[in-house]
XYZ file of C-alpha atoms in Angstrom:
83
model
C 125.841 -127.500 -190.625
C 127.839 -124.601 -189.467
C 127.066 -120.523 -190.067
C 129.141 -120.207 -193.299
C 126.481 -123.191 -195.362
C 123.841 -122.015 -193.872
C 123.822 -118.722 -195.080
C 123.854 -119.978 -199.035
C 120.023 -120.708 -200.885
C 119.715 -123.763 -203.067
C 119.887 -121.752 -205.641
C 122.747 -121.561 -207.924
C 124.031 -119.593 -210.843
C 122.984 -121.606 -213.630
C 123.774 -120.069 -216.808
C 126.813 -118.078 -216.572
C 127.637 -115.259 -219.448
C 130.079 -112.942 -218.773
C 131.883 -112.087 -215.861
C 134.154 -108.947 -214.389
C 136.144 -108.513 -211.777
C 133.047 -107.925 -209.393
C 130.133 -109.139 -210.509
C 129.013 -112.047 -212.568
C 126.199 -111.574 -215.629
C 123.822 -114.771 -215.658
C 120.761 -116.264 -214.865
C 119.667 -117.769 -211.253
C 118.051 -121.026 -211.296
C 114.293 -121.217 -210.316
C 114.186 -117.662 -209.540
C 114.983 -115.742 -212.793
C 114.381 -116.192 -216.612
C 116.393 -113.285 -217.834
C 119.993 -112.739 -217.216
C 121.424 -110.349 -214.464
C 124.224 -108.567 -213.019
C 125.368 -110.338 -209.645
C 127.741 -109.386 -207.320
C 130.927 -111.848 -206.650
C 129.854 -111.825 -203.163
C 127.047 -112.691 -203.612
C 127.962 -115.967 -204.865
C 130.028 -118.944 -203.206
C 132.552 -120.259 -204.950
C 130.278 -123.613 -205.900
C 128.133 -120.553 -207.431
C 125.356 -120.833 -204.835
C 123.344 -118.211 -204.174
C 123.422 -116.332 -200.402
C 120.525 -115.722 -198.701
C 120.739 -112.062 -198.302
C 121.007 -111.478 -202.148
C 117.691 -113.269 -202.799
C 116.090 -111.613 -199.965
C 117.334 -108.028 -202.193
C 115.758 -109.086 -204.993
C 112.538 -110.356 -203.899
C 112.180 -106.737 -202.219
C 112.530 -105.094 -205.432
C 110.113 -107.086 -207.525
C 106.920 -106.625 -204.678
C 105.432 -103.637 -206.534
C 105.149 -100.382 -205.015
C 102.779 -98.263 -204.122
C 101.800 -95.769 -206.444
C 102.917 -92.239 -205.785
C 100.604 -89.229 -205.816
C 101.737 -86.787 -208.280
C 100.768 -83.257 -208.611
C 100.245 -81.943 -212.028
C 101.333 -78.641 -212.842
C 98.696 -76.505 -214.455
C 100.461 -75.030 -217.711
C 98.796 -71.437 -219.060
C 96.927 -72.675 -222.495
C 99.219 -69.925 -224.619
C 102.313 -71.680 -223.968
C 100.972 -74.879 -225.201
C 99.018 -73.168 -227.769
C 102.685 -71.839 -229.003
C 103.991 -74.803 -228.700
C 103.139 -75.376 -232.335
C-alpha cells in the first residue's frame, strides 16, 4: 500500500447533493446523519474520505470547555426605562 491509499478513511461520501466548484454538500457514511459542506480535497476521486478531514471534524464535535463570562452590572434606571 503506498502513501497516497493510505492517507484515505474507509469512509466514503455516501449521499451526494449538490456540488460546487470546491466543495461537495452530502452526507459521510458511518460518521454523519445530516448533510455537510466538504471540501473537494478532501475527497478522492472514488469519494473516499482522507484522514486529515475526519480527524477536523472529530475535533470540533469534542465539546468545549465552558468559558467564564463576566456579567456586566447594568444601573437598575436604565432597565427600569427600558419600558
Amino acid at each position: 500500500m503506498d502513501e497516497s491509499e493510505e492517507e484515505f478513511s474507509e469512509h466514503i461520501l455516501d449521499y451526494l447533493i449538490a456540488e460546487t466548484r470546491n466543495s461537495y454538500y452530502g452526507i459521510i457514511s458511518k460518521i454523519l446523519s445530516e448533510p455537510i459542506w466538504i471540501p473537494k480535497n478532501a475527497v478522492g476521486s472514488d469519494f473516499k474520505i482522507k484522514e486529515w478531514y475526519l480527524r477536523k471534524l472529530r475535533e470540533e464535535k469534542k465539546p468545549k470547555k465552558p468559558s467564564e463570562k463576566k456579567m456586566k452590572q447594568v444601573k437598575l434606571t436604565n432597565f427600569v426605562t427600558m419600558f
